[in-house]
Structures are given as structure tokens and as C-alpha cells.
Short mmCIF file of C-alpha atoms and ligand atoms in Angstrom, two decimals:
data_model
loop_
_atom_site.label_atom_id
_atom_site.label_comp_id
_atom_site.label_asym_id
_atom_site.label_seq_id
_atom_site.Cartn_x
_atom_site.Cartn_y
_atom_site.Cartn_z
CA MET A 1 56.03 67.73 60.13
CA ARG A 2 52.62 67.32 62.02
CA SER A 3 49.43 68.75 60.92
CA PRO A 4 48.48 71.87 62.21
CA ARG A 5 46.74 71.92 65.36
CA PRO A 6 44.53 75.14 65.95
CA ALA A 7 43.03 73.97 68.84
CA ARG A 8 46.12 73.35 71.12
CA LEU A 9 47.41 76.64 69.98
CA ALA A 10 44.09 78.42 70.87
CA ALA A 11 44.45 76.28 74.03
CA VAL A 12 47.10 78.25 75.02
CA ALA A 13 47.12 81.78 73.99
CA LEU A 14 44.05 81.57 76.38
CA LEU A 15 46.43 80.32 78.98
CA LEU A 16 46.91 83.57 80.02
CA ALA A 17 42.89 84.42 79.98
CA ALA A 18 42.26 81.13 81.92
CA LEU A 19 45.08 82.31 84.77
CA ALA A 20 42.56 85.33 84.79
CA ALA A 21 39.58 84.00 84.90
CA ALA A 22 40.74 81.86 87.98
CA ALA A 23 42.00 84.86 89.96
CA ALA A 24 38.46 86.04 89.66
CA ALA A 25 36.82 83.02 90.15
CA PRO A 26 35.73 80.74 93.03
CA ALA A 27 34.10 82.03 96.09
CA ALA A 28 34.76 78.60 97.40
CA ALA A 29 38.36 79.97 97.89
CA ALA A 30 37.37 83.16 99.55
CA SER A 31 37.79 82.06 102.87
CA ARG A 32 41.39 79.90 102.16
CA ASP A 33 43.07 83.50 100.32
CA GLY A 34 41.02 86.29 101.59
CA TYR A 35 39.82 87.88 98.80
CA GLY A 36 36.20 87.47 99.16
CA ARG A 37 34.12 88.06 95.54
CA ALA A 38 33.41 92.19 96.18
CA ARG A 39 37.75 92.57 96.65
CA ARG A 40 37.63 90.10 93.61
CA LEU A 41 35.41 92.47 91.50
CA ARG A 42 37.01 96.13 92.62
CA MET A 43 40.49 94.50 91.77
CA ARG A 44 39.30 92.92 88.78
CA GLY A 45 37.81 97.10 88.08
CA LYS A 46 41.45 98.83 88.60
CA VAL A 47 43.33 96.23 86.85
CA VAL A 48 40.61 97.65 83.58
CA GLU A 49 41.46 100.99 84.56
CA MET A 50 45.30 100.82 84.54
CA PHE A 51 45.17 99.18 81.40
CA TYR A 52 42.76 101.94 79.65
CA HIS A 53 45.05 104.35 81.15
CA ALA A 54 48.33 102.71 79.94
CA TYR A 55 47.06 102.31 76.35
CA ASP A 56 44.80 105.32 75.97
CA ASN A 57 47.71 107.38 76.25
CA TYR A 58 50.21 105.34 74.16
CA MET A 59 47.33 106.02 71.74
CA ALA A 60 47.27 110.25 72.05
CA TYR A 61 50.69 110.17 72.24
CA ALA A 62 52.97 107.88 71.06
CA PHE A 63 51.26 105.55 68.39
CA PRO A 64 52.27 104.39 65.91
CA HIS A 65 55.89 104.75 67.33
CA ASP A 66 56.87 101.72 69.87
CA GLU A 67 56.46 103.11 73.71
CA LEU A 68 55.19 105.76 75.47
CA LYS A 69 57.41 107.75 77.31
CA PRO A 70 54.89 108.84 80.34
CA LEU A 71 56.96 111.65 81.94
CA THR A 72 57.26 113.96 78.36
CA LYS A 73 54.51 112.15 76.73
CA GLY A 74 57.01 111.44 74.30
CA PHE A 75 57.89 108.45 72.14
CA THR A 76 60.45 106.16 71.48
CA ASP A 77 60.69 103.34 68.77
CA SER A 78 62.09 100.67 71.18
CA LEU A 79 62.26 98.15 68.76
CA SER A 80 65.90 98.94 67.57
CA GLU A 81 66.98 99.72 71.04
CA LEU A 82 65.57 96.46 73.03
CA GLY A 83 69.28 94.60 74.42
CA ASN A 84 71.26 97.58 72.77
CA LEU A 85 72.48 98.66 75.14
CA ASN A 86 75.47 100.98 73.45
CA LEU A 87 72.46 102.28 70.90
CA GLU A 88 74.90 100.90 67.72
CA HIS A 89 73.70 101.50 64.29
CA LEU A 90 70.21 102.90 65.07
CA PRO A 91 68.58 103.75 61.87
CA GLN A 92 67.71 107.52 60.79
CA ASP A 93 64.32 106.64 59.33
CA TYR A 94 62.74 104.39 61.42
CA ASN A 95 59.12 105.58 62.69
CA GLY A 96 58.27 102.52 64.74
CA SER A 97 56.21 99.51 64.36
CA ALA A 98 53.36 100.26 66.42
CA LEU A 99 54.85 97.76 69.10
CA THR A 100 52.66 98.45 71.99
CA LEU A 101 49.44 98.37 69.78
CA VAL A 102 50.73 94.70 68.59
CA GLU A 103 51.14 94.45 72.66
CA SER A 104 48.05 95.30 73.39
CA LEU A 105 45.46 93.62 70.54
CA SER A 106 45.16 90.01 73.26
CA SER A 107 44.45 92.29 76.33
CA LEU A 108 41.82 94.02 74.12
CA VAL A 109 40.05 90.78 73.47
CA VAL A 110 40.35 89.34 76.84
CA LEU A 111 39.01 92.70 78.13
CA GLY A 112 35.93 92.04 75.74
CA ASN A 113 36.77 95.39 73.41
CA LEU A 114 36.72 93.73 70.08
CA THR A 115 35.67 97.08 68.37
CA GLU A 116 38.64 98.46 69.49
CA PHE A 117 40.64 95.09 68.65
CA ASP A 118 39.10 95.24 64.83
CA ARG A 119 40.30 99.33 64.50
CA GLY A 120 43.92 97.61 65.75
CA VAL A 121 43.89 94.94 63.09
CA SER A 122 42.59 97.70 60.19
CA TRP A 123 45.21 100.00 61.29
CA LEU A 124 48.33 97.65 61.33
CA SER A 125 47.13 95.57 58.14
CA GLU A 126 47.00 98.37 56.27
CA ASN A 127 49.90 100.22 57.79
CA LEU A 128 52.05 98.12 59.08
CA THR A 129 54.94 97.37 57.20
CA PHE A 130 58.73 95.36 57.93
CA ASP A 131 60.33 96.37 54.85
CA VAL A 132 62.85 98.68 56.94
CA ASP A 133 65.94 99.38 57.37
CA ALA A 134 66.33 98.62 60.55
CA ARG A 135 68.62 96.26 63.10
CA VAL A 136 66.58 94.74 65.72
CA ASN A 137 67.02 92.35 68.46
CA LEU A 138 65.98 88.74 67.18
CA PHE A 139 65.05 87.91 70.45
CA GLU A 140 62.79 90.58 71.56
CA CYS A 141 61.21 90.72 67.98
CA ASN A 142 60.26 87.43 68.24
CA ILE A 143 59.10 87.41 71.89
CA ARG A 144 57.31 90.94 71.12
CA LEU A 145 56.29 91.25 67.62
CA LEU A 146 55.93 87.82 66.11
CA GLY A 147 54.23 86.72 69.53
CA GLY A 148 51.84 89.41 69.95
CA LEU A 149 50.44 88.63 66.01
CA ILE A 150 50.40 84.86 66.47
CA SER A 151 48.79 85.67 69.59
CA ALA A 152 46.15 88.10 68.45
CA HIS A 153 45.54 85.87 65.27
CA ILE A 154 44.53 82.85 67.14
CA LEU A 155 42.43 84.76 69.41
CA ALA A 156 40.86 86.51 66.57
CA LYS A 157 40.53 83.55 64.73
CA ASP A 158 38.20 82.20 67.60
CA TYR A 159 36.21 85.24 68.11
CA SER A 160 35.64 85.87 64.56
CA SER A 161 34.84 82.02 63.93
CA GLN A 162 31.85 82.74 66.32
CA ASN A 163 31.34 86.40 64.51
CA LYS A 164 30.04 85.95 61.32
CA ASP A 165 30.12 88.99 60.55
CA GLY A 166 33.81 89.96 61.34
CA VAL A 167 36.45 91.43 59.71
CA TYR A 168 39.06 89.53 60.16
CA GLN A 169 40.58 87.58 57.61
CA ASN A 170 44.16 86.17 58.68
CA GLN A 171 45.68 89.92 58.28
CA LEU A 172 47.84 89.18 61.18
CA LEU A 173 49.44 85.90 60.24
CA HIS A 174 50.16 87.46 56.75
CA LEU A 175 51.98 90.16 58.57
CA ALA A 176 53.64 87.26 61.40
CA GLU A 177 54.34 85.20 58.07
CA ASN A 178 56.50 88.22 56.29
CA LEU A 179 58.05 88.86 59.67
CA GLY A 180 59.10 85.26 59.92
CA SER A 181 60.81 85.40 56.93
CA ARG A 182 62.90 88.33 57.95
CA PHE A 183 64.32 85.88 60.92
CA LEU A 184 65.42 82.82 58.52
CA PRO A 185 68.48 85.23 57.25
CA ALA A 186 69.69 84.87 60.81
CA PHE A 187 69.93 81.23 60.77
CA GLU A 188 72.37 81.00 58.24
CA THR A 189 75.25 79.98 60.01
CA PRO A 190 77.43 76.57 60.31
CA THR A 191 75.49 75.71 63.51
CA GLY A 192 72.24 76.78 62.89
CA LEU A 193 72.21 79.17 65.87
CA PRO A 194 71.34 82.32 64.98
CA TYR A 195 72.53 85.56 65.21
CA ALA A 196 71.36 88.31 68.03
CA TRP A 197 70.83 90.47 65.77
CA ILE A 198 69.39 91.21 62.09
CA ASN A 199 68.26 93.75 59.93
CA LEU A 200 64.77 93.51 58.70
CA LYS A 201 64.98 94.61 55.33
CA TYR A 202 68.83 93.36 54.09
CA GLY A 203 69.29 90.66 56.79
CA VAL A 204 72.29 89.85 58.73
CA MET A 205 74.95 93.18 58.55
CA GLU A 206 78.58 93.20 58.08
CA ASN A 207 80.72 92.11 60.87
CA GLU A 208 77.60 91.58 63.33
CA THR A 209 78.58 90.50 66.47
CA THR A 210 79.11 86.30 66.71
CA GLU A 211 78.16 86.44 70.24
CA THR A 212 74.49 85.80 71.93
CA SER A 213 72.75 84.49 74.67
CA THR A 214 71.51 81.43 75.09
CA SER A 215 67.94 82.98 75.80
CA GLY A 216 68.82 84.60 72.33
CA CYS A 217 68.87 80.77 70.94
CA GLY A 218 66.48 78.78 73.29
CA SER A 219 63.51 81.06 73.14
CA LEU A 220 62.34 80.83 69.54
CA ILE A 221 60.41 77.75 69.11
CA LEU A 222 57.33 78.69 70.51
CA GLU A 223 56.69 81.49 68.04
CA MET A 224 58.34 80.17 65.27
CA GLY A 225 56.83 76.56 65.78
CA ALA A 226 52.99 78.85 65.89
CA LEU A 227 54.27 80.20 62.86
CA SER A 228 55.05 76.94 61.21
CA ARG A 229 51.76 75.03 62.06
CA LEU A 230 49.61 78.10 61.41
CA THR A 231 50.86 78.80 58.03
CA GLY A 232 51.75 75.14 56.88
CA ASP A 233 55.50 76.23 56.34
CA PRO A 234 57.90 73.98 58.10
CA ARG A 235 60.90 76.53 57.64
CA TYR A 236 60.00 78.56 61.26
CA GLU A 237 60.00 75.33 63.16
CA ALA A 238 62.86 73.71 61.39
CA ALA A 239 64.79 76.49 62.05
CA ALA A 240 63.85 77.16 65.78
CA LEU A 241 64.07 73.37 66.63
CA ARG A 242 67.63 73.03 64.89
CA ALA A 243 69.27 76.18 66.98
CA LEU A 244 67.59 74.56 70.30
CA ARG A 245 68.78 70.94 69.62
CA LYS A 246 72.49 72.45 69.19
CA LEU A 247 72.31 73.89 71.88
CA TRP A 248 71.21 71.71 73.92
CA SER A 249 74.17 69.85 72.62
CA MET A 250 76.57 71.94 74.38
CA ARG A 251 75.40 71.28 77.53
CA SER A 252 78.01 70.68 80.49
CA SER A 253 78.71 66.91 81.73
CA LEU A 254 76.56 68.34 84.60
CA ASN A 255 73.65 68.95 82.14
CA LEU A 256 74.09 72.94 81.99
CA VAL A 257 74.30 75.37 79.54
CA GLY A 258 76.23 78.18 79.82
CA SER A 259 75.39 81.88 79.72
CA THR A 260 76.91 83.31 76.56
CA LEU A 261 78.06 81.44 73.52
CA ASP A 262 79.65 82.24 69.93
CA VAL A 263 76.92 81.12 66.96
CA LEU A 264 79.82 80.49 64.05
CA SER A 265 82.14 77.99 66.85
CA GLY A 266 78.85 76.66 68.98
CA ASN A 267 81.57 77.24 71.97
CA TRP A 268 80.63 78.97 75.52
CA ILE A 269 81.80 82.30 75.93
CA GLU A 270 80.93 82.23 79.52
CA TYR A 271 80.32 79.65 81.77
CA SER A 272 78.96 80.99 84.49
CA SER A 273 75.58 80.94 84.50
CA GLY A 274 72.06 80.84 85.93
CA ILE A 275 68.37 81.52 85.87
CA GLY A 276 68.77 84.93 85.32
CA ALA A 277 69.62 87.11 83.09
CA GLY A 278 70.92 85.16 79.24
CA VAL A 279 69.72 82.04 80.30
CA ASP A 280 65.79 82.48 81.70
CA SER A 281 63.26 82.18 78.99
CA PHE A 282 65.85 78.99 77.34
CA TYR A 283 63.88 76.79 80.71
CA GLU A 284 60.89 78.43 80.28
CA TYR A 285 60.42 77.63 76.50
CA LEU A 286 61.03 74.10 77.29
CA ILE A 287 58.65 73.45 79.50
CA LYS A 288 56.29 75.64 77.18
CA ALA A 289 56.77 74.13 73.83
CA TYR A 290 55.90 70.70 75.48
CA ILE A 291 52.79 72.36 76.73
CA LEU A 292 52.09 73.34 73.60
CA PHE A 293 53.36 71.15 70.60
CA GLY A 294 53.20 67.93 73.20
CA SER A 295 56.36 66.61 72.21
CA ASP A 296 58.04 64.34 74.64
CA GLU A 297 61.75 65.57 73.12
CA TYR A 298 60.69 69.56 74.93
CA TRP A 299 60.23 67.51 77.97
CA ASP A 300 63.34 65.32 78.33
CA MET A 301 65.38 68.32 78.00
CA PHE A 302 63.06 70.43 80.39
CA HIS A 303 63.42 67.86 82.71
CA SER A 304 67.48 67.16 82.75
CA ALA A 305 67.71 70.91 83.00
CA TYR A 306 65.48 71.02 85.81
CA LEU A 307 66.99 68.61 87.89
CA ALA A 308 70.80 70.11 87.09
CA VAL A 309 69.57 73.80 88.38
CA GLN A 310 68.04 71.99 91.31
CA LYS A 311 71.47 70.24 92.22
CA TYR A 312 73.75 72.85 90.94
CA PHE A 313 72.19 76.61 91.79
CA ARG A 314 69.75 76.05 94.27
CA HIS A 315 70.62 76.82 98.04
CA GLY A 316 67.59 76.59 99.96
CA PRO A 317 65.02 79.24 99.23
CA TRP A 318 67.58 80.67 96.65
CA TYR A 319 69.10 80.40 93.52
CA HIS A 320 72.84 81.23 92.63
CA GLU A 321 75.54 81.36 89.55
CA ALA A 322 77.83 78.32 88.90
CA ASP A 323 79.98 77.19 86.55
CA ILE A 324 78.53 74.79 84.28
CA ARG A 325 82.17 72.60 84.40
CA THR A 326 82.66 71.73 87.68
CA GLY A 327 78.96 73.20 89.50
CA GLU A 328 81.65 75.63 91.61
CA ALA A 329 78.91 78.71 92.83
CA THR A 330 80.54 81.93 91.07
CA HIS A 331 77.88 84.70 91.38
CA TRP A 332 75.80 84.81 95.00
CA GLN A 333 73.37 87.52 93.76
CA LEU A 334 69.91 87.80 92.93
CA THR A 335 68.38 88.93 89.85
CA SER A 336 64.51 90.05 89.12
CA LEU A 337 64.74 87.81 85.51
CA GLN A 338 64.97 85.06 88.20
CA ALA A 339 61.68 85.90 89.22
CA PHE A 340 59.50 83.28 86.29
CA TRP A 341 61.20 80.25 87.92
CA PRO A 342 58.13 79.71 90.74
CA GLY A 343 56.02 80.31 87.97
CA VAL A 344 57.33 76.96 86.17
CA GLN A 345 56.38 74.99 89.15
CA PRO A 346 52.86 74.56 88.58
CA ASP A 347 53.26 73.76 84.71
CA ILE A 348 55.84 70.54 86.18
CA THR A 349 53.37 68.98 88.83
CA ARG A 350 50.24 69.27 86.73
CA ARG A 351 52.03 67.59 83.99
CA CYS A 352 49.67 65.12 82.96
CA CYS A 353 46.21 67.58 83.30
CA CYS A 354 48.45 69.69 80.59
CA CYS A 355 49.13 66.87 78.34
CA LYS A 356 45.69 65.50 78.06
CA SER A 357 44.27 69.23 78.38
CA VAL A 358 45.72 70.22 75.20
CA THR A 359 45.50 67.02 72.83
CA SER A 360 41.96 66.42 73.41
C1 LIG B 401 59.75 108.39 58.97
O1 LIG B 401 58.80 109.68 59.45
C2 LIG B 401 59.58 111.01 58.68
C3 LIG B 401 58.80 111.84 59.28
O2 LIG B 401 57.21 111.82 58.43
C4 LIG B 401 59.56 110.66 56.84
O3 LIG B 401 60.03 111.13 56.52
C5 LIG B 401 60.19 109.44 56.66
O4 LIG B 401 60.04 108.91 55.52
C6 LIG B 401 59.46 107.89 57.94
N1 LIG B 401 60.49 106.73 57.51
C7 LIG B 401 59.52 105.92 56.97
C8 LIG B 401 60.63 104.41 56.56
O5 LIG B 401 58.48 105.59 56.72
C1 LIG B 402 37.41 100.01 73.76
O1 LIG B 402 38.30 100.92 74.39
C2 LIG B 402 38.42 102.63 73.34
C3 LIG B 402 39.66 102.96 73.41
O2 LIG B 402 40.08 102.82 74.65
C4 LIG B 402 37.33 102.86 74.32
O3 LIG B 402 36.76 103.94 73.95
C5 LIG B 402 35.84 102.02 74.43
O4 LIG B 402 34.99 102.73 75.36
C6 LIG B 402 36.41 100.80 74.77
N1 LIG B 402 35.14 99.75 74.99
C7 LIG B 402 34.44 98.91 75.73
C8 LIG B 402 33.25 98.18 75.27
O5 LIG B 402 35.30 99.05 76.52
C1 LIG B 403 46.79 103.95 57.68
O1 LIG B 403 47.47 105.49 58.41
C2 LIG B 403 46.61 106.10 56.88
C3 LIG B 403 47.76 107.64 57.24
O2 LIG B 403 48.04 108.13 59.38
C4 LIG B 403 45.84 106.79 58.24
O3 LIG B 403 44.80 108.04 57.24
C5 LIG B 403 44.20 105.29 57.64
O4 LIG B 403 43.53 105.78 58.43
C6 LIG B 403 45.54 103.91 58.60
N1 LIG B 403 44.72 103.02 57.51
C7 LIG B 403 43.84 102.33 58.84
C8 LIG B 403 42.94 101.11 58.33
O5 LIG B 403 43.51 103.15 59.81
C1 LIG B 404 83.85 95.00 58.74
O1 LIG B 404 85.62 94.92 59.12
C2 LIG B 404 86.63 94.93 57.60
C3 LIG B 404 87.55 94.54 58.63
O2 LIG B 404 87.73 94.94 60.45
C4 LIG B 404 86.52 96.40 57.91
O3 LIG B 404 87.75 96.67 56.46
C5 LIG B 404 85.61 96.97 57.11
O4 LIG B 404 85.32 98.17 56.69
C6 LIG B 404 84.21 96.41 57.96
N1 LIG B 404 82.80 96.89 57.56
C7 LIG B 404 82.25 97.86 57.79
C8 LIG B 404 80.52 97.67 57.09
O5 LIG B 404 81.85 98.00 59.22
#
């Protein structure tokens, strides 16, 4: 394993902030896109107002549960429900993981509200525990809870290095490590492909389903890789990378991946696939892993996968689904989760600029 590269991690954590800044920035662009300075400031104010509307009401009515139900001012503990369409194995005793607070921490830093950020960090370090008998979706728990903790940790580090009186002492990283260690039993399969579901306290449950999605196996490397780089414990990155390599080895001769698979046999269950639900973030994580870790292996996978998508799924401006063995169209439907695709285009065209800025 290479040495940790906090600068590179911080660079990516701030990518979002940079995008927000770019949207608010140069006056020269005003004539081009019609957004003058006054309008930008008004829009920025609206975004801030909307954030606090959501955040304050969550804190008032739902915290420390996972999410606010805005119409009834109630709450839901969604971490155990996400991806669980049939609401099976719901825990009796789970009171939430303050999921919305965890997810809001980075926004608080971007908005400059460090007082509230510190308050959240203190609460989480004293009160959040993952030693709960709750069956959660590994993918959702990874992108929301582990990702939320890690990005907030990186931002907190950045800000506490400028602020000598800061109270931050890696509490969020300790939580992230505790959570990440609970993910590892999911990867103990003959293929290294992880189970879709894990019980945070007891590991993989008896008779757990062996069916999972391509996203479920291929969207772990950013968070688990970052966790390894930050803690020096290589197990997280190794588990996620092994799963990703296995998944890529299962691609068809057309360089396409299916949408669902069996983690014990490593065989595809569903051969019809596209860039939407079940697959979307597999592509997203390949390009982002290349930007974050700088390894050509991710770029090579992404590039081959991207070319195959353009060749077999694209029809004019639309993307349909196709059988990964033949490339024949299967479903002519547009779905919401495909909407991330335009966002990867600038990453591709800026490949060289990205390698430079994250390695410098
Ligand atoms: C959840 O809250 C209930 C009611 O306050 C409490 O009895 C229970 O012990 C809590 N569960 C956990 C895991 O702390
Ligand atoms: C930070 O957030 C809290 C909670 O919404 C709010 O009361 C406070 O005024 C905010 N501080 C700043 C500087 O915006
Ligand atoms: C932890 O939770 C308890 C019980 O709700 C609360 O009294 C305490 O202030 C919390 N700790 C922090 C640091 O906020
Ligand atoms: C697991 O499946 C076996 C065989 O179908 C069954 O006998 C057993 O009761 C199941 N265990 C649980 C915890 O559901």
C-alpha cells in the first residue's frame, strides 16, 4: 500500500465546494450564461435558506433518528429501510444513527457554520454507536454514513489545522473505522464479492440473500479506500478493490457488466443492463477512484467500460438497456438514476488537469 495522501483526499472532499464556488464566481461569465452577480448572490442566499429550513426542522423534530418526515413532523429510521423494499428484518430496538446530521456536517463546513459543526461532532462522538442489532444495506450505509463521516473528518482536519483552539481530535475518523470494521464480514465470500446486507452487530445473517447488484459490489472503493489511507489499515481498501476487480473480470466480451449477480458463485443473474438503477455508481466510482487515488488501473477500467456504454447503450441522446452478451437492446426506458451520466463527461475531458491538481 502506498503512503496516505491527505492532500489528495482533501482535494476531492473540497471538489463539491469548488463546484459551488465556480457556480458563484466569475463576473466575466455573466454575459455568457445570463447570471449576473446580483442574481448569483440571490440564488446563493436561497440555497442557504433551504439548507437551514431542512436542517433546523430535522434537528427540531427528528434528530437523533435518521430522517424527518416533513408532512407529519415525524421521523423514520431509514438506514435499516433503505433498499429494503419489502421492509424485512426491521430491527425492534433501533433508534437511528443521526443519519441526516452526519450527512449535513460537510454542508455546515461549506456554509462556514463551524459552531454548529462542532456541536454535531461532539454529539456524535459521545452518543453515536454502531453496536446495534440492525440489518443494513452495505451500499447505502457506505455511501451515506461512512462517506458522510469520512468527508466531514477530512474537512474538520483542514479547519482544525488552521484553528489551534479547535476541539477536533479525529472523533469522526474513529467512528468511521468502527463502522468500516463492521463491513468486513460481508466480504468473506469465495468470490470476495460482498453480501448486499450486513447486520451491524452480528455480521452476515443466517440465510441472507446472495443476490446483489453491480452497484452494490462496485461502489465501495472511494470510502473504503479513503478509510485505509487515513487509518493506515489496508483491509478496507483491499476488500473493496478485490470485489471491484472480481466484478470487472465478470464483464462480457463486449466489456459490459450485468445488473444483478450472485456473490457466492460470481455469476450474473440479470444480463440486461444499462447506466441506471443497479449499475450507475459502478461507472461513477471508477472515474472518481482514478481522480482520488491516481491509479491507472481505475482509468483503464473506466475507459473500456465507458466506450462500451457509448457503443451499445447509447441511441442518439438517449441511453437504453441492452443484453451484455449480444448488445441487443432490451428495455427502451429512461430512468432517473441515469441522470448522473452528464456529470462524468467533464471528468473525462479534464483527465490531465485532474491528475496534476490531485497529485501536486
Ligand atoms: C431505543 O429507544 C427506546 C425508547 O426510548 C429504548 O427503550 C431502547 O433501549 C433504545 N434502543 C437502543 C438500542 O438504545
Ligand atoms: C449555525 O447553525 C445554527 C443552527 O441552524 C444557527 O442557529 C446559527 O445561527 C448558525 N450560525 C451561522 C453563523 O450561520
Ligand atoms: C449525548 O446524549 C445525551 C442524551 O440525549 C445528551 O444529554 C448529551 O448532551 C449528548 N452529548 C453531547 C456531547 O451532545
Ligand atoms: C435457514 O434456512 C433453513 C433451510 O431452509 C431453515 O431450516 C432455517 O430455519 C433458516 N434459518 C433462519 C434463521 O431463518
